[in-house]
XYZ file of C-alpha atoms in Angstrom:
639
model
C 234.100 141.537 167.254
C 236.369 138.671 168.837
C 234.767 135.210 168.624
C 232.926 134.198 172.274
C 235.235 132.497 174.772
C 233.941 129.083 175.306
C 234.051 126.631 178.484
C 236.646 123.698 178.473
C 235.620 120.917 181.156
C 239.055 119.965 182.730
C 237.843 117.522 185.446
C 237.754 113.748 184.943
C 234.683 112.553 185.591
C 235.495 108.784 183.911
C 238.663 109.142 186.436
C 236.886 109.692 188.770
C 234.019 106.701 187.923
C 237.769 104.480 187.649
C 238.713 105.471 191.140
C 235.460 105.754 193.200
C 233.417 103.083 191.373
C 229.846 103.490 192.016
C 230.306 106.298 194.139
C 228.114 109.906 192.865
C 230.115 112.208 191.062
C 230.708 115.214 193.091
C 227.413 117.931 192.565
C 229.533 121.022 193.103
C 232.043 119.995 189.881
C 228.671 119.233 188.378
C 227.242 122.445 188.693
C 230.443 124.046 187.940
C 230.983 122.855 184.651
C 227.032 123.126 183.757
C 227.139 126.678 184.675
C 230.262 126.743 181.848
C 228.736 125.159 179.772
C 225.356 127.356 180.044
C 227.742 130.435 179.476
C 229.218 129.125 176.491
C 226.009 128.663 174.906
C 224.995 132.023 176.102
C 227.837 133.876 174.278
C 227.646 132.039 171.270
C 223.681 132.699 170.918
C 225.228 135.997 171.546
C 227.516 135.996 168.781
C 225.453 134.799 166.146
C 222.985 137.665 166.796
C 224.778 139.891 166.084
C 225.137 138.591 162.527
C 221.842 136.654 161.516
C 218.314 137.853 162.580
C 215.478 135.587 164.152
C 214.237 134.681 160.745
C 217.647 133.233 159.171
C 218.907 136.362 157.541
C 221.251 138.150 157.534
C 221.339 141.293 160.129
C 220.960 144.571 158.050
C 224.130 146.566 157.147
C 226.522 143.341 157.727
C 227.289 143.023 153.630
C 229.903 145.708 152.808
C 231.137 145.341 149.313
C 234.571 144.817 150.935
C 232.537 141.726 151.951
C 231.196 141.023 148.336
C 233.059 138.119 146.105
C 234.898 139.719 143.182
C 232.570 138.321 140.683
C 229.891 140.443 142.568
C 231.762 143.683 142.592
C 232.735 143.561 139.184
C 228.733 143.164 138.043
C 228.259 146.241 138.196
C 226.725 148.189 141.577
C 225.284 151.183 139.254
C 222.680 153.088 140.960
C 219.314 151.418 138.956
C 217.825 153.832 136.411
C 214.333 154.369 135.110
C 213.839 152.100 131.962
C 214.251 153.845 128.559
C 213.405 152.050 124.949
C 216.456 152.044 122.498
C 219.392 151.903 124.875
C 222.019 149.673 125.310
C 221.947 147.530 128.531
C 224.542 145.013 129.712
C 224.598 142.165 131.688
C 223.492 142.662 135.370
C 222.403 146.294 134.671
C 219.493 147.495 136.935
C 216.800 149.328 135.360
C 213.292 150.472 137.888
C 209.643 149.945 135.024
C 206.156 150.906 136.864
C 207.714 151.270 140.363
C 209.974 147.444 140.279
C 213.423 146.960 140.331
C 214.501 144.343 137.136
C 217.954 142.757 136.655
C 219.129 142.678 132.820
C 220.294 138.841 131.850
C 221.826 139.584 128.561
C 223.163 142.539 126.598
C 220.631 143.820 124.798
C 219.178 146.924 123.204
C 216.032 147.471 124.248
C 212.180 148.322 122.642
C 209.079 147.400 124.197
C 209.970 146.491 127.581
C 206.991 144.329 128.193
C 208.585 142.587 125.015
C 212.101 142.368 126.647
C 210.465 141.222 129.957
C 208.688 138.137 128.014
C 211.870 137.267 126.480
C 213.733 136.745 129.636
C 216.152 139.511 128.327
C 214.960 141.051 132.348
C 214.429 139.272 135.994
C 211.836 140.698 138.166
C 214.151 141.451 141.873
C 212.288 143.481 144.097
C 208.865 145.722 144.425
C 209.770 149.482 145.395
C 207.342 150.209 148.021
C 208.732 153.077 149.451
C 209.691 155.934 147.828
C 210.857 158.276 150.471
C 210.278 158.353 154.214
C 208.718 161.113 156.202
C 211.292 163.679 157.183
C 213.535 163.060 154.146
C 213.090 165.201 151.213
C 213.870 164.729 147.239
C 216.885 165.401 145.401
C 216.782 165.284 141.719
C 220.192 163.134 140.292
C 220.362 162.698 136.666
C 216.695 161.344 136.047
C 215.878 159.752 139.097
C 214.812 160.947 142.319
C 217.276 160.129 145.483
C 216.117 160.474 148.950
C 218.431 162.182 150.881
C 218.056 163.152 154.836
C 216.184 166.379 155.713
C 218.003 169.360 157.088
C 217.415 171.764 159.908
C 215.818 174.579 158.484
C 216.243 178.044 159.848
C 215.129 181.597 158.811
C 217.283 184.697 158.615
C 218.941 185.964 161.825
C 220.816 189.247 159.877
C 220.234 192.056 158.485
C 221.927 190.970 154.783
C 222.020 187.979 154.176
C 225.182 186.459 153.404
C 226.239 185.565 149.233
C 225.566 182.484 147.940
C 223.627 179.374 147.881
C 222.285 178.093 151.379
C 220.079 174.765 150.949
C 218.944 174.977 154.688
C 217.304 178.124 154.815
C 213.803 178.565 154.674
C 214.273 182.238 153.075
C 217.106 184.540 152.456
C 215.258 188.003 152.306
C 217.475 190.459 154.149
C 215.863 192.940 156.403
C 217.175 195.763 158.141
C 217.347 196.152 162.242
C 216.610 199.955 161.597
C 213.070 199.254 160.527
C 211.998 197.388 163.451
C 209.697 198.998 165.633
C 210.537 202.437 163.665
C 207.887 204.373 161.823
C 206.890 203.367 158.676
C 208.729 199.721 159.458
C 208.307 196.554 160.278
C 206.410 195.916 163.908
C 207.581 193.302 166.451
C 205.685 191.021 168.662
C 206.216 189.952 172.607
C 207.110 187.114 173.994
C 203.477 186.052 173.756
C 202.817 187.279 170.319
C 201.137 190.365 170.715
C 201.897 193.778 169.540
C 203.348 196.028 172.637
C 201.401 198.865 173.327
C 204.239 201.325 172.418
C 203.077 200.274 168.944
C 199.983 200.631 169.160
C 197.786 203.940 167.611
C 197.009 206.444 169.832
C 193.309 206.120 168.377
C 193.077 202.481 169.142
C 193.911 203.219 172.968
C 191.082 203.610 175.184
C 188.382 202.379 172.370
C 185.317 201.233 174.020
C 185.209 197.631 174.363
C 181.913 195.631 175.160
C 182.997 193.167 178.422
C 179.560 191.865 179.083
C 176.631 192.391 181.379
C 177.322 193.551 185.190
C 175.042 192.482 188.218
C 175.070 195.848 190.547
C 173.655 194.016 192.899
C 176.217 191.338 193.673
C 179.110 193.500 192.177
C 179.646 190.453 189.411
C 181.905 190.485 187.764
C 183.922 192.250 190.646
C 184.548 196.102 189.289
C 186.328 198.542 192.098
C 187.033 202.125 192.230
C 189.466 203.848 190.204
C 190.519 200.571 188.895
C 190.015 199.201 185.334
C 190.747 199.401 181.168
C 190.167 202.626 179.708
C 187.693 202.056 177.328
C 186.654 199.105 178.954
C 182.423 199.078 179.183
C 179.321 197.017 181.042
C 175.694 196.553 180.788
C 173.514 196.485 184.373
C 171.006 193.264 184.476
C 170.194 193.592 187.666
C 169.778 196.749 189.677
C 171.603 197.960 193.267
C 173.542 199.807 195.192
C 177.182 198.876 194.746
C 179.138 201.931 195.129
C 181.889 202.008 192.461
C 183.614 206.087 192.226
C 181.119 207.224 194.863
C 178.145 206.436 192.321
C 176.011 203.478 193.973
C 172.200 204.181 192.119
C 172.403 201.484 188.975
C 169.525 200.513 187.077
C 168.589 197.981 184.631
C 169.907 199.526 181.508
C 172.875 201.370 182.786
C 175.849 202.010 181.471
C 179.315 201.323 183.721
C 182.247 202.479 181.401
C 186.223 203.167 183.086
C 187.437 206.385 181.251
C 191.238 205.621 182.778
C 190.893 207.010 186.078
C 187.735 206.211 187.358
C 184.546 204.112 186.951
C 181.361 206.613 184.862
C 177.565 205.676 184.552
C 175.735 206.763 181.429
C 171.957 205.987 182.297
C 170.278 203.506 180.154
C 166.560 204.842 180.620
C 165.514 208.773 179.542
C 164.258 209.792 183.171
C 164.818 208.519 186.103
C 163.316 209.309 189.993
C 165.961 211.035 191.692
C 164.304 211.113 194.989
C 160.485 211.158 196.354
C 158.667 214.136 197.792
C 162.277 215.417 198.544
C 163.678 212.326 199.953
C 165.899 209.868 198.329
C 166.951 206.290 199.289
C 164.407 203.800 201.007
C 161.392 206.020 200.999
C 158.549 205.425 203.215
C 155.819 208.406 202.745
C 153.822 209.963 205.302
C 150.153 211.726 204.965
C 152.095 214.975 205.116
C 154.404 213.991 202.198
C 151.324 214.122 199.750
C 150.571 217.520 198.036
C 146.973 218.876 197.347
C 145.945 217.743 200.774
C 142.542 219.911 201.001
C 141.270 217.527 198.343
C 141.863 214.107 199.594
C 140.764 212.365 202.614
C 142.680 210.368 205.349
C 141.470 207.005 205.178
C 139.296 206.718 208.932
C 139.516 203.346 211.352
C 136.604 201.645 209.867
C 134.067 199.743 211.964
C 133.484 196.561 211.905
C 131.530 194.717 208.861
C 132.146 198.080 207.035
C 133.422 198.697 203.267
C 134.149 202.133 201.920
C 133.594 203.322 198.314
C 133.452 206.410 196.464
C 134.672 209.502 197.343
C 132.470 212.412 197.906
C 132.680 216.117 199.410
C 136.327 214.677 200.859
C 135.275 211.754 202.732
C 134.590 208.002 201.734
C 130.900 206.639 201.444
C 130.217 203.080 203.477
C 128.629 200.858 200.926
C 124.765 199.214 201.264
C 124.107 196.094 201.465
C 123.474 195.480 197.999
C 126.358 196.816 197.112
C 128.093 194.398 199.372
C 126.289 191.340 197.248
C 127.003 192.895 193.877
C 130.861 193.536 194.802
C 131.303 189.740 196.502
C 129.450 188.146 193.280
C 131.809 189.970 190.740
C 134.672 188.246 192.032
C 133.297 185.149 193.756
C 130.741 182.369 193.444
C 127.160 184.076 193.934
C 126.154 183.969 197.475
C 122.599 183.681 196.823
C 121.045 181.202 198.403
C 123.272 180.839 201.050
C 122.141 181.902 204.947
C 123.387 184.198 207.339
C 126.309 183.425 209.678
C 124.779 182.304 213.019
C 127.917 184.370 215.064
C 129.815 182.965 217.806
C 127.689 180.000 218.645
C 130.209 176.939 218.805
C 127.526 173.910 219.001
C 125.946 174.751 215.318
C 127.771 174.008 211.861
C 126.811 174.461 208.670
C 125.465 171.765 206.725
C 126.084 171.335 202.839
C 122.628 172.849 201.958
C 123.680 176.124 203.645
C 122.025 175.898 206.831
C 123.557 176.164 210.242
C 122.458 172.910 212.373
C 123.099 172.190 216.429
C 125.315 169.644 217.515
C 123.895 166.606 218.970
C 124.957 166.026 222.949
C 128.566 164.238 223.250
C 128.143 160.593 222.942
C 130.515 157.391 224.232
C 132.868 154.990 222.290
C 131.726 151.795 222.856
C 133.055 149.387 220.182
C 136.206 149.487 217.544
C 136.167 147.401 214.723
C 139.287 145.450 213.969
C 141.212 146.782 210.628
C 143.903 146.230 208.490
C 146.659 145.879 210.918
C 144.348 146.850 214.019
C 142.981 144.990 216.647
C 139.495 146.018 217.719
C 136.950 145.021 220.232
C 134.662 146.548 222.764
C 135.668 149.172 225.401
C 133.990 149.514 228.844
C 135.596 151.747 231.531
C 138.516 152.742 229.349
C 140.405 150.312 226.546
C 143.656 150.899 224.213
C 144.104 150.150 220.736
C 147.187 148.484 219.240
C 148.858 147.305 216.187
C 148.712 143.906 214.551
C 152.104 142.656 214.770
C 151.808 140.074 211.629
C 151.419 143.285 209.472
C 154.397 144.635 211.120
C 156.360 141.099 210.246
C 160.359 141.847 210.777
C 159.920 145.368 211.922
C 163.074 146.491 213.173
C 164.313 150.270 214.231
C 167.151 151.523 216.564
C 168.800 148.470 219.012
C 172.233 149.005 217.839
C 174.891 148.287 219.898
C 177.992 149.022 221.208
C 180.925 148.844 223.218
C 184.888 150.343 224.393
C 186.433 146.986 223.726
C 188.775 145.070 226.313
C 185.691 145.976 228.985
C 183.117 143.227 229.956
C 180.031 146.224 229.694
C 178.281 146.991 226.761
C 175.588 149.055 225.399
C 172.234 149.199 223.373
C 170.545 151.817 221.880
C 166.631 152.331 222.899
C 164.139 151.080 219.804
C 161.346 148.805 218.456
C 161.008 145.251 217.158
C 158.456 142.293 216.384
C 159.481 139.399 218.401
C 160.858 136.318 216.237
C 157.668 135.050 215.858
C 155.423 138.244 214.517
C 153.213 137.769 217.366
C 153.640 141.293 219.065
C 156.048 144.535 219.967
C 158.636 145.390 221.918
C 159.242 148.878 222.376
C 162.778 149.188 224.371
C 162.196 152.977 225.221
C 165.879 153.513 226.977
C 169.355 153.117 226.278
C 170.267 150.338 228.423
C 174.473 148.635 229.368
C 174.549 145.363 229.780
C 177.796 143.014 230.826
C 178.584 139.321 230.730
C 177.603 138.267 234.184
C 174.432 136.359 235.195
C 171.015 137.532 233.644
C 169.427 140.164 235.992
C 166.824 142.532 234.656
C 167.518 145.730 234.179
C 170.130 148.273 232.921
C 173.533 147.825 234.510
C 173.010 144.162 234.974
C 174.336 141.457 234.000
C 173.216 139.669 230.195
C 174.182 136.219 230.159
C 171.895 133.323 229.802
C 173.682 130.800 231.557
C 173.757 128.518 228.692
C 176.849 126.266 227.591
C 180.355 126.903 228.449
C 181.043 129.840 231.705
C 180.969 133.076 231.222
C 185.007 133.462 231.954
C 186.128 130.670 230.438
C 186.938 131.037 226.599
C 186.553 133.346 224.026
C 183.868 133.324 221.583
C 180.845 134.747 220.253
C 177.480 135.979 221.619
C 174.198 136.561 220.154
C 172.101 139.686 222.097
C 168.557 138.986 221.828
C 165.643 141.431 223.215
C 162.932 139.704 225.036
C 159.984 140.573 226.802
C 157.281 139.864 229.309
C 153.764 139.251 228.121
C 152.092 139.352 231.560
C 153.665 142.771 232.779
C 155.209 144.061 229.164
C 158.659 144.838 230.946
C 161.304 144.440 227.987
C 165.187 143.365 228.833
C 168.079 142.379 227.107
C 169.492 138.696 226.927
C 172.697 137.364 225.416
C 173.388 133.315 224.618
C 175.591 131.358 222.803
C 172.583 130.399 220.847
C 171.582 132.434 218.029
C 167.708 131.030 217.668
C 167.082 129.368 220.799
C 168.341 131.467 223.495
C 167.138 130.104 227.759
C 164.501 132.969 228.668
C 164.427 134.216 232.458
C 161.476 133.032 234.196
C 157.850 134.568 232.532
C 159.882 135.843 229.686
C 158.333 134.144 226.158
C 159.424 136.263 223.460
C 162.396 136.882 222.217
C 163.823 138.670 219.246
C 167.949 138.781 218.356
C 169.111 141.651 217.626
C 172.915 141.463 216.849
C 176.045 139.354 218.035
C 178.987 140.189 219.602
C 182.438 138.393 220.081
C 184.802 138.388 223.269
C 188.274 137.684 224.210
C 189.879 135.223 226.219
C 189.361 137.402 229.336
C 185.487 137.336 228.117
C 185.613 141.164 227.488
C 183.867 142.391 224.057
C 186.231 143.148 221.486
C 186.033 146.661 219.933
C 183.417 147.176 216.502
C 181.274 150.046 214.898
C 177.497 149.669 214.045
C 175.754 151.758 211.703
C 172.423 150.326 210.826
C 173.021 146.615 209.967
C 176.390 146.915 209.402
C 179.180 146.054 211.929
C 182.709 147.259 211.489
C 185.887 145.680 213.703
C 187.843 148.410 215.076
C 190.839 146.292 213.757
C 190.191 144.561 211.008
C 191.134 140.675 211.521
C 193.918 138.729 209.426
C 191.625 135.461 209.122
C 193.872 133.420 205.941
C 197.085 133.826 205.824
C 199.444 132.660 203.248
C 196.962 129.643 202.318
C 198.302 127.697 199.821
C 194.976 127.750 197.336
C 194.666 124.529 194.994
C 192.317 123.545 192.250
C 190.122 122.032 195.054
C 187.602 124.544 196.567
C 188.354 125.386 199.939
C 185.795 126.933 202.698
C 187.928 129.156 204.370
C 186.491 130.340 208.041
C 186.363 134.333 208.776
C 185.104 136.317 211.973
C 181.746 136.953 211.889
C 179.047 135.374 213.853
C 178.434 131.527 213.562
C 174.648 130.436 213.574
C 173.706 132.864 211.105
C 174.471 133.700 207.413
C 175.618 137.621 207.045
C 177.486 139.468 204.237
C 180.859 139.579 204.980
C 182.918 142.450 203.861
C 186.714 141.275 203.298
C 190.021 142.563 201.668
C 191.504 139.448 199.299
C 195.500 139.496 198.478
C 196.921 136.901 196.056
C 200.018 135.600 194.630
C 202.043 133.589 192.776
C 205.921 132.168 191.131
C 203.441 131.660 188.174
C 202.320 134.595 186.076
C 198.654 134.795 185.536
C 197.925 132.604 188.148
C 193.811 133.041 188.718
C 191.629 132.706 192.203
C 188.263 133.008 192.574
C 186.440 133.691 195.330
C 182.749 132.210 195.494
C 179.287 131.871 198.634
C 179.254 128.518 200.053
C 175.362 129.115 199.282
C 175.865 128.761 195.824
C 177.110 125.560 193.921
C 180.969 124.578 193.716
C 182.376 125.905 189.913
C 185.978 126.237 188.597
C 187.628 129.178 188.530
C 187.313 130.920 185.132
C 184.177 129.372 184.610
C 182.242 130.687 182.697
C 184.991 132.738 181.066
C 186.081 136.141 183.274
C 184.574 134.606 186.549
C 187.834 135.276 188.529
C 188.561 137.442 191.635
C 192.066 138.199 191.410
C 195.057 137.715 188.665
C 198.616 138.380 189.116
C 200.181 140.048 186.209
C 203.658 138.707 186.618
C 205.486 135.550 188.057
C 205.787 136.569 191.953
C 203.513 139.747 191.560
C 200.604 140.358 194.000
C 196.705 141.053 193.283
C 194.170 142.725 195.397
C 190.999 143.924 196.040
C 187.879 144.008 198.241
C 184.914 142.132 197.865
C 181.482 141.014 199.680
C 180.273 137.441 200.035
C 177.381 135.803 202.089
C 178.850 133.514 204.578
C 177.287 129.993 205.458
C 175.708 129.224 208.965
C 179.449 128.306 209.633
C 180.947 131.360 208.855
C 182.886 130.068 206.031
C 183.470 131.713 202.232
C 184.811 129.624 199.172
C 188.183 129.986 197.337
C 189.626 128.140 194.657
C 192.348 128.517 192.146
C 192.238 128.043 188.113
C 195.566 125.963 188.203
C 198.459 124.468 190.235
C 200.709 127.247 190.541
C 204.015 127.585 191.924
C 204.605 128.887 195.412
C 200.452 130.343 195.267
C 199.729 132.140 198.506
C 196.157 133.672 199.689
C 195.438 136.261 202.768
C 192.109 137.172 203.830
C 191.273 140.136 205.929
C 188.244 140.308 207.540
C 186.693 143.894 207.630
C 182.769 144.056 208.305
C 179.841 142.315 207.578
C 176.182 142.703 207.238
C 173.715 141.567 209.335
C 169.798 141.974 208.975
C 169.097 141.169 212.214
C 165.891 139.076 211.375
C 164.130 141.783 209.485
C 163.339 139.889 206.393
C 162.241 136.497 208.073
């Protein structure tokens, strides 16, 4: 390998210092002969690795004995030998004792080698940990094992095997093409390992072979005619009427065996009913299907309160009254005791010591008593009871709402609520559509409470409250910039909000989904984008309602020129903490310098709409984007 090329500077810089005095040097010569300079010292880290490893020594397989000094080939390079007592060793010979390589330092002959070893007559050089590795095998040298590398073993691919000695092969039994497959030979396999059924007995062909149970009923496992195994056999569990080969009566018990051509039923119980009083099938009998008629008796319309018994001289005999008692108490509580039924008589009922008592004339409802969660008091001409609506505190159902988008109309769905204050209901029993004009009651009306900025001036966002009438009970819907103190139409004292809603600079309502509490944009908003997150927390605005806290629903995306650059992402309801604090509290990580991180999360928002971000560290080029997707809104139902 040539030695690297290395960078000469050419240009003058104290010439140029001589000439231009306090002038800069010029940056692009500067760069120019850094750059040099930073490829020289490239190629010469280059160049050394190639001969000396990362902990000072020397790469493997660089000493050669061309390389060695003469003093060092003429030592002696001997393959090392297992140790032996009473032979001659020279200087420098190598001997391997208990699994070590030793280095003689003096011609010697030698005896007890522990004795030798104490008497510095051997130098310890190196443990031999490894005595082969896998895939090599042994080869026996003299009287020491070599290691030499594993061949590619094969097996016999002729008939005779060639003469000679062949160290790769596995075997080197000759057999003869003739025999395979032939009688009395050797049999072959497929291409799957199985024996082909030319070679197979004629007695083992068509054996009966157990396959399992077989539902008649549902046909499982699927059988169908005249196809199948020959020898091939099923048990019925379940009775029916699958036809298989024209046979389609199976029983629990059956047999269903193929015999090579078609499907045959061995019955699985001695006798069997082939058909009833000549018919077979679903079999409903008639009077006239019954033999030894002039002995039995049809079975007359019995009149009322009448029970039949025995049988005699052909017709049945109506039992007595006793009989009636004596049957009833076998099976049932006695009846003793108990008295007649009084018939048809609708103003009696039977009292619990078995004796039928009139009903007292109709009386009148005067009075209700106030309950848990109802409100009595007396009734005159007429009166209606309702619900307490303190035990009803934050009831909420229906009242979603909903609109096109880019349209100034919008809808809510019919439904129930407490007012703000628990104090009573408001049942809003239609759909109604609302838009952003002027307040009128009504459906098709317009919504707007009249409070702060026009309603076609700017953009922003809406609450929708229901309210309601005391003195008439008529129930409307209201929208206001204000979220808990909304300007009620004239008469109109309670109030209850029920959701908010956002428009657009043309004050139409921009586009979302409810489903229950939840509100979805139809286009999920790009609310941070390409923030440049520090060490300082940061509230970081999103769109959902102000006024209100909700639980916003957002997709985070992070990066960073710094690898493992950490973000968290934190409630401004909960106190300011470091990111990666406690250990693992972090939102997103990039796994490289300049990768990206992702991933959705859910926060509650402060009355300002804001969440909290902050970073672990000050990273290079750190960027954050926040898109706002949904976010939850109770709707006042756990105030």
């Amino acid at each position: 390998m040539p030695y690297p090329s290395l960078y000469s500077i050419t240009y003058s810089y104290m010439g140029f210092q001589q000439s231009q005095g306090n002038n800069a040097f010029p940056g692009t010569q500067i760069d120019a002969d850094l750059d040099g300079l930073a490829a020289s010292v490239t190629n010469l880290s280059a160049f050394m690795k190639t001969a000396i490893r990362s902990d000072g020594q020397l790469n493997n397989g660089l000493v050669t004995f061309d390389t060695l000094s003469p003093s060092v080939q003429t030592a002696g390079l001997a393959p090392a030998n297992a140790w032996m007592t009473a032979t001659l060793y020279l200087l420098n010979a190598s001997t391997i004792q208990a699994g070590t390589l030793y280095r003689s330092t003096v011609d010697h002959t030698s005896g007890v080698f522990a004795t030798d070893l104490a008497a510095g007559k051997w130098v310890f050089v190196a443990a031999l940990t490894a005595a082969f590795t896998p895939g090599a095998n042994l080869q026996l040298v003299g009287p020491v094992f070599s290691v030499i590398p594993s061949p590619a073993f094969t097996a016999p691919t002729a008939s005779t095997a060639a003469p000679g000695t062949n160290s790769t092969q596995l075997a080197t039994t000759a057999y003869l093409d003739s025999k395979l497959a032939a009688a009395n030979g050797v049999a072959t396999l497929d291409g799957a390992g199985k024996l082909t059924a030319a070679q197979i007995p004629a007695a083992l062909v068509g054996a009966v072979q157990y396959q399992g149970t077989w539902n008649a009923s549902t046909n499982s496992p699927a059988l169908a005619s005249g196809v199948g195994t020959k020898g091939f056999y099923y048990k019925v569990s379940v009775a029916g009427a699958t036809t298989i080969d024209t046979i389609s009566q199976w029983n629990i018990g059956d047999t269903i065996i193929f015999d090579g051509t078609t499907w045959d039923k061995i019955d699985g119980i001695a006798s069997e009913v082939v058909s009833v009083a000549g018919r077979t099938g679903v079999v409903t009998l008639a009077f006239t299907d019954i033999s030894s008629q002039a002995t039995l008796a049809q079975l007359p319309t019995l009149a009322a309160n009448t029970v039949l018994g025995s049988i005699a001289g052909g017709a049945p005999i109506a039992l007595t009254t006793a009989q009636h008692t004596s049957l009833v108490n076998a099976f049932t509580t006695t009846l003793n005791g108990l008295v007649p039924n009084p018939g048809t008589v609708a103003s009696k009922f039977l009292r619990d010591d078995g004796s039928w008592q009139a009903v007292a004339g109709a009386g009148t409802v005067t009075n209700v008593a106030t309950g848990v969660g109802l409100k009595g008091g007396p009734i005159t001409a007429g009166g209606t009871l309702s619900i307490d609506a303190s035990y009803m505190r934050g009831r909420i159902s229906g009242l979603t709402l909903s609109t096109a988008g880019a349209s100034t109309a919008f809808g809510i769905a019919a439904g129930v609520a407490t007012d703000g204050t628990n104090a009573d209901m408001m049942l809003f029993a239609s759909a109604y559509t609302k838009t952003t004009a002027a307040w009128a009651v009504g459906s098709a009306t317009g919504s707007f409470d009249g409070t702060g900025s026009a309603p076609s001036a700017t953009a922003g966002w809406y609450h929708v409250h229901l309210i309601k009438r005391p003195d008439t009970g008529v129930v409307d819907i209201l929208t206001s910039l204000s979220a808990a103190a909304p300007t009620l139409p004239a008469n109109y004292t309670l109030f209850r909000r029920i959701g908010s809603m956002k428009t657009n600079g043309s004050f139409q309502w921009i586009k979302f989904l409810q489903q229950g509490d939840r509100y979805i944009w139809d286009a999920p908003v790009g609310d941070v984008n390409a923030f440049a997150l520090s060490t300082t927390s940061t509230l970081l605005p999103l769109t959902v309602p102000p006024g209100i806290s909700v639980e916003v629903t957002f997709l985070g995306f992070w990066t960073a020129g710094t690898a493992t650059a950490e973000m968290t992402f934190q409630s401004p309801l909960t106190s300011t903490q470091a990111s990666n604090s406690p250990l693992g509290n972090v939102s997103l990580i990039n796994s490289a310098a300049s990768s990206n991180a992702s991933g959705q999360f859910t926060f509650q928002t402060d009355t300002s709409q804001n969440i909290r971000a902050v970073a672990a560290g000050a990273y290079t080029g750190p960027a954050l984007y926040v898109v706002t997707q949904s976010w939850l809104d109770t709707r006042g139902r756990f105030l």
